[in-house]
Amino acid sequence: MSVTRRDWLKLAGAAGALGLAPAIVRAQKLEKKEVAIAVGGKPLTYYLPLTIAEVRGYFKDEGLDVTIADFAGGAKALQAVVGGSADVVSGAFEHALNLQSKGQFYRDFVLQGRAPMIGFGVSTKNMPNYKSPADLKGKKIGVTAPGSSTNMVVNFFLAKHGLKPSDVSIIGVGAGAGAITALKTGQIDAISNTDPVVTSLEHSGDLKIIVDTRTLKDTQEIFGGNMPAGCLYCSQSYIDANPNTVQALANAIVRADKWIQAQKNNLDAIANAVPKSYLLGEPEVYKASLRASMDGFSPDGMIPEDGAATAVKALAAFVPDFDPKKVDPSKMWTNEFAKRANQKYPNG
């Protein structure tokens, strides 16, 4: 798709309204070619677009030399960026909002998942007689890492049913084979995780799902609106200093989002594209997990307009010191980079 001078002027105006650097609409010379991305649980389907952008060479096509550091959970990945050891986070949408409430300005700029794609369930071994949320009181609940989005879903569910975070014990179990082992061996009574962990435990009969945010419909019912999930985000200062680099990152993720959508009926192509270790030795289960989560992937990298408002409500429900009055949701996300990425790659 060709972009006219008028289009560029419109984009320049939009960028200005966002407070983004004017250089965003100039020639696409990268301010930084080397970019360090921190992610919490890279093998998870939650971050599949990141892996696809990497293995299919989309980052390289944009002139980027991307290094991806994998952590036990999104909260740990966030610490890496705040601490300065990474430039960008591949993490949960709502983290930028939580940071803003603490006076740190980060912005989500391209979407990977339009639903949290998290399943929360109880162990059929430790809790065979589970009947209601009240049964969770005093139980050990595994999450990828304390403070991560898997933890958020647990706390949101507890709050909805009159329970407090202190009524349970939250335990970080990671996002792979270790998480599966923790539930199967009885180290935890329940687990909140994403695929392929959730589907693997379901298929083996070890997990009974009680909350499922892998589909758009269920997510909207649980949260009362669109709840964006995996995305790329970084500090506003990084965006201001490196707008073309950020644009290149958005371009790569949007291409990956579109490639995944194109494989809806060819899950073998996705399973063959990712590293074999992601399959956890069960390629058919991995493909089943893709099928269960497919609705949750973003088709185009665009953040839904009501996403930030939903995230504010969710955080207010489970973060004790989160004050909605102290945040401006409009400052924690933008679609301007994703819009341009879609103009550049209308067909992926």
CSV table of N, CA, C and O in Angstrom, one decimal, residues 95-195:
chain,number,residue,atom,x,y,z
A,95,HIS,N,0.7,-4.1,32.7
A,95,HIS,CA,1.9,-3.8,33.5
A,95,HIS,C,2.2,-2.3,33.3
A,95,HIS,O,2.7,-1.6,34.2
A,96,ALA,N,2.0,-1.8,32.1
A,96,ALA,CA,2.3,-0.3,31.9
A,96,ALA,C,1.4,0.6,32.7
A,96,ALA,O,1.9,1.6,33.1
A,97,LEU,N,0.2,0.1,33.0
A,97,LEU,CA,-0.7,0.9,33.8
A,97,LEU,C,-0.3,0.9,35.2
A,97,LEU,O,-0.3,1.9,35.9
A,98,ASN,N,0.1,-0.3,35.7
A,98,ASN,CA,0.6,-0.4,37.1
A,98,ASN,C,1.8,0.4,37.3
A,98,ASN,O,2.0,1.1,38.3
A,99,LEU,N,2.7,0.4,36.3
A,99,LEU,CA,3.9,1.3,36.4
A,99,LEU,C,3.6,2.7,36.5
A,99,LEU,O,4.2,3.5,37.3
A,100,GLN,N,2.6,3.2,35.7
A,100,GLN,CA,2.3,4.6,35.7
A,100,GLN,C,1.7,5.0,37.1
A,100,GLN,O,2.0,6.1,37.5
A,101,SER,N,1.0,4.1,37.8
A,101,SER,CA,0.5,4.4,39.1
A,101,SER,C,1.6,4.6,40.1
A,101,SER,O,1.5,5.2,41.2
A,102,LYS,N,2.9,4.2,39.7
A,102,LYS,CA,4.0,4.4,40.6
A,102,LYS,C,4.9,5.5,40.0
A,102,LYS,O,6.1,5.6,40.4
A,103,GLY,N,4.4,6.2,39.1
A,103,GLY,CA,5.2,7.4,38.5
A,103,GLY,C,6.2,7.0,37.4
A,103,GLY,O,7.0,7.9,37.1
A,104,GLN,N,6.1,5.8,36.9
A,104,GLN,CA,7.0,5.4,35.8
A,104,GLN,C,6.1,5.3,34.5
A,104,GLN,O,5.2,4.6,34.5
A,105,PHE,N,6.6,6.0,33.4
A,105,PHE,CA,5.7,6.1,32.2
A,105,PHE,C,6.2,5.1,31.1
A,105,PHE,O,7.3,5.4,30.5
A,106,TYR,N,5.5,4.1,30.9
A,106,TYR,CA,5.7,3.1,29.9
A,106,TYR,C,4.5,3.1,29.0
A,106,TYR,O,3.4,3.4,29.4
A,107,ARG,N,4.7,2.6,27.7
A,107,ARG,CA,3.6,2.6,26.8
A,107,ARG,C,3.6,1.3,26.0
A,107,ARG,O,4.6,0.9,25.4
A,108,ASP,N,2.4,0.7,25.9
A,108,ASP,CA,2.2,-0.5,25.0
A,108,ASP,C,2.1,0.0,23.6
A,108,ASP,O,1.3,1.0,23.3
A,109,PHE,N,2.8,-0.6,22.6
A,109,PHE,CA,2.8,-0.1,21.3
A,109,PHE,C,2.4,-1.1,20.2
A,109,PHE,O,2.2,-0.7,19.0
A,110,VAL,N,2.3,-2.3,20.5
A,110,VAL,CA,1.8,-3.3,19.5
A,110,VAL,C,1.3,-4.5,20.2
A,110,VAL,O,1.9,-5.0,21.2
A,111,LEU,N,0.2,-5.1,19.8
A,111,LEU,CA,-0.5,-6.2,20.5
A,111,LEU,C,-0.1,-7.5,19.9
A,111,LEU,O,-0.1,-7.7,18.7
A,112,GLN,N,0.0,-8.5,20.8
A,112,GLN,CA,0.2,-9.9,20.4
A,112,GLN,C,-1.0,-10.7,20.7
A,112,GLN,O,-1.4,-11.6,20.0
A,113,GLY,N,-1.6,-10.4,21.9
A,113,GLY,CA,-2.8,-11.1,22.3
A,113,GLY,C,-4.0,-10.2,22.7
A,113,GLY,O,-3.8,-9.3,23.5
A,114,ARG,N,-5.2,-10.5,22.1
A,114,ARG,CA,-6.3,-9.7,22.5
A,114,ARG,C,-7.1,-10.3,23.6
A,114,ARG,O,-8.2,-9.8,24.0
A,115,ALA,N,-6.7,-11.4,24.1
A,115,ALA,CA,-7.3,-12.0,25.3
A,115,ALA,C,-6.1,-12.6,26.2
A,115,ALA,O,-5.1,-13.0,25.6
A,116,PRO,N,-6.3,-12.6,27.5
A,116,PRO,CA,-5.1,-13.1,28.3
A,116,PRO,C,-4.7,-14.5,28.0
A,116,PRO,O,-3.5,-14.9,28.3
A,117,MET,N,-5.5,-15.4,27.5
A,117,MET,CA,-5.1,-16.7,27.1
A,117,MET,C,-4.6,-17.5,28.3
A,117,MET,O,-3.7,-18.3,28.2
A,118,ILE,N,-5.2,-17.2,29.5
A,118,ILE,CA,-4.8,-17.9,30.7
A,118,ILE,C,-5.9,-18.8,31.2
A,118,ILE,O,-7.0,-18.4,31.2
A,119,GLY,N,-5.5,-20.0,31.6
A,119,GLY,CA,-6.4,-20.9,32.2
A,119,GLY,C,-6.1,-21.1,33.7
A,119,GLY,O,-4.9,-21.2,34.0
A,120,PHE,N,-7.1,-21.0,34.5
A,120,PHE,CA,-6.9,-21.2,36.0
A,120,PHE,C,-7.7,-22.4,36.4
A,120,PHE,O,-9.0,-22.4,36.1
A,121,GLY,N,-7.1,-23.3,37.0
A,121,GLY,CA,-7.8,-24.5,37.4
A,121,GLY,C,-7.3,-25.2,38.6
A,121,GLY,O,-6.2,-24.8,39.1
A,122,VAL,N,-8.0,-26.2,39.1
A,122,VAL,CA,-7.6,-26.9,40.3
A,122,VAL,C,-7.1,-28.3,40.0
A,122,VAL,O,-7.5,-28.9,39.0
A,123,SER,N,-6.2,-28.8,40.9
A,123,SER,CA,-5.7,-30.1,40.7
A,123,SER,C,-6.7,-31.2,41.0
A,123,SER,O,-7.4,-31.2,42.0
A,124,THR,N,-6.9,-32.1,40.1
A,124,THR,CA,-7.9,-33.2,40.3
A,124,THR,C,-7.4,-34.2,41.3
A,124,THR,O,-8.2,-34.9,41.9
A,125,LYS,N,-6.1,-34.1,41.6
A,125,LYS,CA,-5.5,-35.0,42.6
A,125,LYS,C,-5.7,-34.4,44.0
A,125,LYS,O,-6.1,-35.0,45.0
A,126,ASN,N,-5.3,-33.1,44.2
A,126,ASN,CA,-5.3,-32.4,45.5
A,126,ASN,C,-6.7,-31.9,45.8
A,126,ASN,O,-7.0,-31.7,47.0
A,127,MET,N,-7.5,-31.5,44.8
A,127,MET,CA,-8.8,-30.9,45.1
A,127,MET,C,-9.9,-31.6,44.2
A,127,MET,O,-10.6,-31.0,43.5
A,128,PRO,N,-10.0,-33.0,44.4
A,128,PRO,CA,-11.0,-33.7,43.6
A,128,PRO,C,-12.5,-33.3,43.9
A,128,PRO,O,-13.3,-33.5,43.0
A,129,ASN,N,-12.7,-32.7,45.1
A,129,ASN,CA,-14.1,-32.4,45.4
A,129,ASN,C,-14.4,-30.9,45.3
A,129,ASN,O,-15.3,-30.3,46.0
A,130,TYR,N,-13.6,-30.1,44.5
A,130,TYR,CA,-13.8,-28.7,44.4
A,130,TYR,C,-15.2,-28.4,43.9
A,130,TYR,O,-15.7,-29.0,43.0
A,131,LYS,N,-15.9,-27.5,44.6
A,131,LYS,CA,-17.2,-27.1,44.3
A,131,LYS,C,-17.4,-25.6,44.0
A,131,LYS,O,-18.2,-25.2,43.2
A,132,SER,N,-16.7,-24.8,44.8
A,132,SER,CA,-16.8,-23.3,44.7
A,132,SER,C,-15.5,-22.6,45.0
A,132,SER,O,-14.6,-23.2,45.6
A,133,PRO,N,-15.4,-21.3,44.6
A,133,PRO,CA,-14.2,-20.6,44.9
A,133,PRO,C,-13.8,-20.6,46.4
A,133,PRO,O,-12.6,-20.5,46.7
A,134,ALA,N,-14.7,-20.7,47.3
A,134,ALA,CA,-14.4,-20.8,48.7
A,134,ALA,C,-13.5,-21.9,49.1
A,134,ALA,O,-12.7,-21.9,50.0
A,135,ASP,N,-13.5,-23.0,48.2
A,135,ASP,CA,-12.6,-24.2,48.5
A,135,ASP,C,-11.2,-23.8,48.3
A,135,ASP,O,-10.3,-24.6,48.6
A,136,LEU,N,-10.9,-22.7,47.7
A,136,LEU,CA,-9.5,-22.3,47.4
A,136,LEU,C,-8.8,-21.7,48.6
A,136,LEU,O,-7.6,-21.6,48.7
A,137,LYS,N,-9.6,-21.4,49.6
A,137,LYS,CA,-9.0,-20.8,50.9
A,137,LYS,C,-8.0,-21.7,51.5
A,137,LYS,O,-8.2,-22.9,51.7
A,138,GLY,N,-6.8,-21.1,51.7
A,138,GLY,CA,-5.7,-21.8,52.3
A,138,GLY,C,-4.9,-22.7,51.4
A,138,GLY,O,-4.0,-23.4,51.8
A,139,LYS,N,-5.2,-22.7,50.1
A,139,LYS,CA,-4.6,-23.5,49.1
A,139,LYS,C,-3.3,-22.8,48.5
A,139,LYS,O,-3.2,-21.6,48.5
A,140,LYS,N,-2.5,-23.7,47.9
A,140,LYS,CA,-1.3,-23.2,47.2
A,140,LYS,C,-1.6,-23.1,45.7
A,140,LYS,O,-2.0,-24.1,45.1
A,141,ILE,N,-1.4,-21.9,45.2
A,141,ILE,CA,-1.8,-21.7,43.8
A,141,ILE,C,-0.5,-21.3,43.0
A,141,ILE,O,0.2,-20.3,43.4
A,142,GLY,N,-0.2,-22.0,42.0
A,142,GLY,CA,1.0,-21.8,41.2
A,142,GLY,C,0.7,-20.8,40.1
A,142,GLY,O,-0.3,-20.8,39.4
A,143,VAL,N,1.6,-19.8,39.9
A,143,VAL,CA,1.5,-18.8,38.8
A,143,VAL,C,2.9,-18.8,38.2
A,143,VAL,O,3.9,-19.3,38.7
A,144,THR,N,3.0,-18.2,37.0
A,144,THR,CA,4.3,-18.1,36.3
A,144,THR,C,5.3,-17.5,37.2
A,144,THR,O,6.4,-18.0,37.4
A,145,ALA,N,5.0,-16.3,37.7
A,145,ALA,CA,5.8,-15.6,38.7
A,145,ALA,C,4.9,-14.6,39.5
A,145,ALA,O,3.9,-14.1,38.9
A,146,PRO,N,5.1,-14.4,40.8
A,146,PRO,CA,4.2,-13.5,41.6
A,146,PRO,C,4.2,-12.1,40.9
A,146,PRO,O,5.3,-11.6,40.5
A,147,GLY,N,3.0,-11.5,40.8
A,147,GLY,CA,2.9,-10.2,40.2
A,147,GLY,C,2.7,-10.3,38.7
A,147,GLY,O,2.4,-9.2,38.1
A,148,SER,N,2.8,-11.4,38.1
A,148,SER,CA,2.5,-11.6,36.6
A,148,SER,C,1.1,-11.6,36.3
A,148,SER,O,0.2,-11.7,37.2
A,149,SER,N,0.7,-11.6,35.0
A,149,SER,CA,-0.7,-11.6,34.6
A,149,SER,C,-1.4,-12.9,35.1
A,149,SER,O,-2.6,-12.8,35.3
A,150,THR,N,-0.7,-14.0,35.2
A,150,THR,CA,-1.3,-15.2,35.7
A,150,THR,C,-1.7,-15.0,37.1
A,150,THR,O,-2.8,-15.5,37.6
A,151,ASN,N,-1.0,-14.2,37.9
A,151,ASN,CA,-1.3,-13.9,39.3
A,151,ASN,C,-2.5,-12.9,39.3
A,151,ASN,O,-3.4,-13.1,40.1
A,152,MET,N,-2.6,-12.0,38.3
A,152,MET,CA,-3.7,-11.1,38.2
A,152,MET,C,-5.0,-11.8,38.1
A,152,MET,O,-6.0,-11.4,38.7
A,153,VAL,N,-5.0,-12.8,37.2
A,153,VAL,CA,-6.3,-13.5,36.9
A,153,VAL,C,-6.7,-14.2,38.2
A,153,VAL,O,-7.9,-14.2,38.5
A,154,VAL,N,-5.8,-14.8,39.0
A,154,VAL,CA,-6.2,-15.4,40.2
A,154,VAL,C,-6.8,-14.4,41.2
A,154,VAL,O,-7.8,-14.6,41.8
A,155,ASN,N,-6.1,-13.3,41.4
A,155,ASN,CA,-6.5,-12.3,42.3
A,155,ASN,C,-7.9,-11.7,41.9
A,155,ASN,O,-8.7,-11.4,42.7
A,156,PHE,N,-8.0,-11.5,40.6
A,156,PHE,CA,-9.3,-10.9,40.1
A,156,PHE,C,-10.4,-11.9,40.4
A,156,PHE,O,-11.5,-11.5,40.8
A,157,PHE,N,-10.2,-13.2,40.2
A,157,PHE,CA,-11.2,-14.2,40.4
A,157,PHE,C,-11.5,-14.3,41.9
A,157,PHE,O,-12.7,-14.3,42.3
A,158,LEU,N,-10.5,-14.2,42.8
A,158,LEU,CA,-10.7,-14.2,44.2
A,158,LEU,C,-11.6,-13.0,44.7
A,158,LEU,O,-12.5,-13.2,45.4
A,159,ALA,N,-11.2,-11.9,44.2
A,159,ALA,CA,-11.9,-10.6,44.6
A,159,ALA,C,-13.4,-10.7,44.2
A,159,ALA,O,-14.3,-10.2,44.9
A,160,LYS,N,-13.6,-11.3,43.0
A,160,LYS,CA,-15.0,-11.4,42.5
A,160,LYS,C,-15.8,-12.3,43.3
A,160,LYS,O,-17.1,-12.2,43.4
A,161,HIS,N,-15.2,-13.2,44.1
A,161,HIS,CA,-15.9,-14.1,44.9
A,161,HIS,C,-15.7,-13.9,46.4
A,161,HIS,O,-15.8,-14.8,47.2
A,162,GLY,N,-15.3,-12.6,46.8
A,162,GLY,CA,-15.3,-12.3,48.2
A,162,GLY,C,-14.0,-12.8,48.9
A,162,GLY,O,-14.0,-12.8,50.1
A,163,LEU,N,-13.0,-13.2,48.2
A,163,LEU,CA,-11.8,-13.7,48.8
A,163,LEU,C,-10.7,-12.6,48.7
A,163,LEU,O,-10.7,-11.8,47.7
A,164,LYS,N,-9.7,-12.7,49.5
A,164,LYS,CA,-8.5,-11.8,49.5
A,164,LYS,C,-7.3,-12.6,49.0
A,164,LYS,O,-7.2,-13.8,49.2
A,165,PRO,N,-6.3,-11.9,48.4
A,165,PRO,CA,-5.1,-12.5,48.0
A,165,PRO,C,-4.4,-13.3,49.2
A,165,PRO,O,-3.8,-14.3,49.0
A,166,SER,N,-4.6,-12.7,50.4
A,166,SER,CA,-4.0,-13.4,51.6
A,166,SER,C,-4.7,-14.7,52.0
A,166,SER,O,-4.2,-15.4,52.8
A,167,ASP,N,-5.8,-15.0,51.4
A,167,ASP,CA,-6.5,-16.2,51.7
A,167,ASP,C,-5.9,-17.4,51.0
A,167,ASP,O,-6.2,-18.6,51.3
A,168,VAL,N,-4.9,-17.2,50.1
A,168,VAL,CA,-4.2,-18.3,49.4
A,168,VAL,C,-2.7,-18.0,49.4
A,168,VAL,O,-2.3,-16.9,49.8
A,169,SER,N,-2.0,-19.0,49.1
A,169,SER,CA,-0.5,-18.9,49.0
A,169,SER,C,-0.1,-18.9,47.5
A,169,SER,O,-0.5,-19.9,46.8
A,170,ILE,N,0.5,-17.8,47.0
A,170,ILE,CA,0.9,-17.7,45.6
A,170,ILE,C,2.3,-18.2,45.4
A,170,ILE,O,3.2,-17.7,46.1
A,171,ILE,N,2.5,-19.2,44.5
A,171,ILE,CA,3.9,-19.7,44.4
A,171,ILE,C,4.3,-19.7,42.9
A,171,ILE,O,3.5,-20.1,42.0
A,172,GLY,N,5.5,-19.1,42.6
A,172,GLY,CA,6.0,-19.0,41.3
A,172,GLY,C,6.5,-20.4,40.8
A,172,GLY,O,7.3,-21.0,41.5
A,173,VAL,N,5.9,-20.9,39.7
A,173,VAL,CA,6.3,-22.2,39.2
A,173,VAL,C,6.8,-22.2,37.7
A,173,VAL,O,7.1,-23.2,37.1
A,174,GLY,N,7.0,-20.9,37.2
A,174,GLY,CA,7.5,-20.8,35.8
A,174,GLY,C,6.4,-21.1,34.8
A,174,GLY,O,5.2,-21.1,35.1
A,175,ALA,N,6.9,-21.3,33.5
A,175,ALA,CA,5.9,-21.4,32.4
A,175,ALA,C,6.2,-22.6,31.5
A,175,ALA,O,5.8,-22.6,30.4
A,176,GLY,N,6.8,-23.7,32.0
A,176,GLY,CA,7.0,-24.8,31.2
A,176,GLY,C,6.8,-26.1,31.9
A,176,GLY,O,5.9,-26.3,32.7
A,177,ALA,N,7.8,-27.0,31.6
A,177,ALA,CA,7.7,-28.4,32.2
A,177,ALA,C,7.6,-28.4,33.7
A,177,ALA,O,7.0,-29.2,34.4
A,178,GLY,N,8.4,-27.4,34.3
A,178,GLY,CA,8.4,-27.3,35.8
A,178,GLY,C,7.0,-27.0,36.3
A,178,GLY,O,6.7,-27.5,37.4
A,179,ALA,N,6.2,-26.2,35.6
A,179,ALA,CA,4.9,-25.9,36.1
A,179,ALA,C,4.0,-27.1,36.0
A,179,ALA,O,3.2,-27.4,37.0
A,180,ILE,N,4.1,-27.9,35.0
A,180,ILE,CA,3.4,-29.1,34.8
A,180,ILE,C,3.7,-30.1,36.0
A,180,ILE,O,2.8,-30.7,36.6
A,181,THR,N,5.0,-30.2,36.2
A,181,THR,CA,5.5,-31.1,37.3
A,181,THR,C,5.0,-30.7,38.7
A,181,THR,O,4.6,-31.5,39.5
A,182,ALA,N,5.0,-29.4,38.9
A,182,ALA,CA,4.5,-28.9,40.2
A,182,ALA,C,3.1,-29.3,40.5
A,182,ALA,O,2.8,-29.7,41.6
A,183,LEU,N,2.2,-29.3,39.5
A,183,LEU,CA,0.8,-29.6,39.7
A,183,LEU,C,0.7,-31.2,39.8
A,183,LEU,O,0.0,-31.7,40.7
A,184,LYS,N,1.3,-31.9,38.9
A,184,LYS,CA,1.2,-33.3,38.9
A,184,LYS,C,1.7,-34.0,40.1
A,184,LYS,O,1.2,-35.0,40.5
A,185,THR,N,2.8,-33.4,40.7
A,185,THR,CA,3.3,-34.0,41.9
A,185,THR,C,2.7,-33.5,43.2
A,185,THR,O,3.2,-33.9,44.3
A,186,GLY,N,1.7,-32.7,43.1
A,186,GLY,CA,1.0,-32.2,44.3
A,186,GLY,C,1.7,-31.1,45.1
A,186,GLY,O,1.3,-30.8,46.2
A,187,GLN,N,2.7,-30.5,44.5
A,187,GLN,CA,3.4,-29.4,45.2
A,187,GLN,C,2.5,-28.1,45.3
A,187,GLN,O,2.6,-27.3,46.2
A,188,ILE,N,1.5,-28.0,44.3
A,188,ILE,CA,0.5,-26.9,44.4
A,188,ILE,C,-0.9,-27.6,44.2
A,188,ILE,O,-1.0,-28.7,43.7
A,189,ASP,N,-1.9,-26.8,44.7
A,189,ASP,CA,-3.3,-27.3,44.6
A,189,ASP,C,-4.0,-26.8,43.4
A,189,ASP,O,-5.0,-27.4,43.0
A,190,ALA,N,-3.5,-25.7,42.8
A,190,ALA,CA,-4.2,-25.1,41.7
A,190,ALA,C,-3.1,-24.4,40.9
A,190,ALA,O,-2.0,-24.1,41.4
A,191,ILE,N,-3.5,-24.0,39.6
A,191,ILE,CA,-2.5,-23.4,38.8
A,191,ILE,C,-3.2,-22.4,37.9
A,191,ILE,O,-4.3,-22.6,37.4
A,192,SER,N,-2.5,-21.2,37.7
A,192,SER,CA,-2.9,-20.3,36.7
A,192,SER,C,-1.8,-20.1,35.7
A,192,SER,O,-0.7,-19.7,36.1
A,193,ASN,N,-2.0,-20.5,34.4
A,193,ASN,CA,-0.9,-20.5,33.5
A,193,ASN,C,-1.5,-20.4,32.1
A,193,ASN,O,-2.7,-20.2,31.9
A,194,THR,N,-0.7,-20.4,31.1
A,194,THR,CA,-1.2,-20.3,29.7
A,194,THR,C,-0.7,-21.5,29.0
A,194,THR,O,-0.2,-22.5,29.5
A,195,ASP,N,-1.1,-21.6,27.7
A,195,ASP,CA,-0.8,-22.8,26.9
A,195,ASP,C,0.7,-22.7,26.4
A,195,ASP,O,1.2,-21.7,26.3
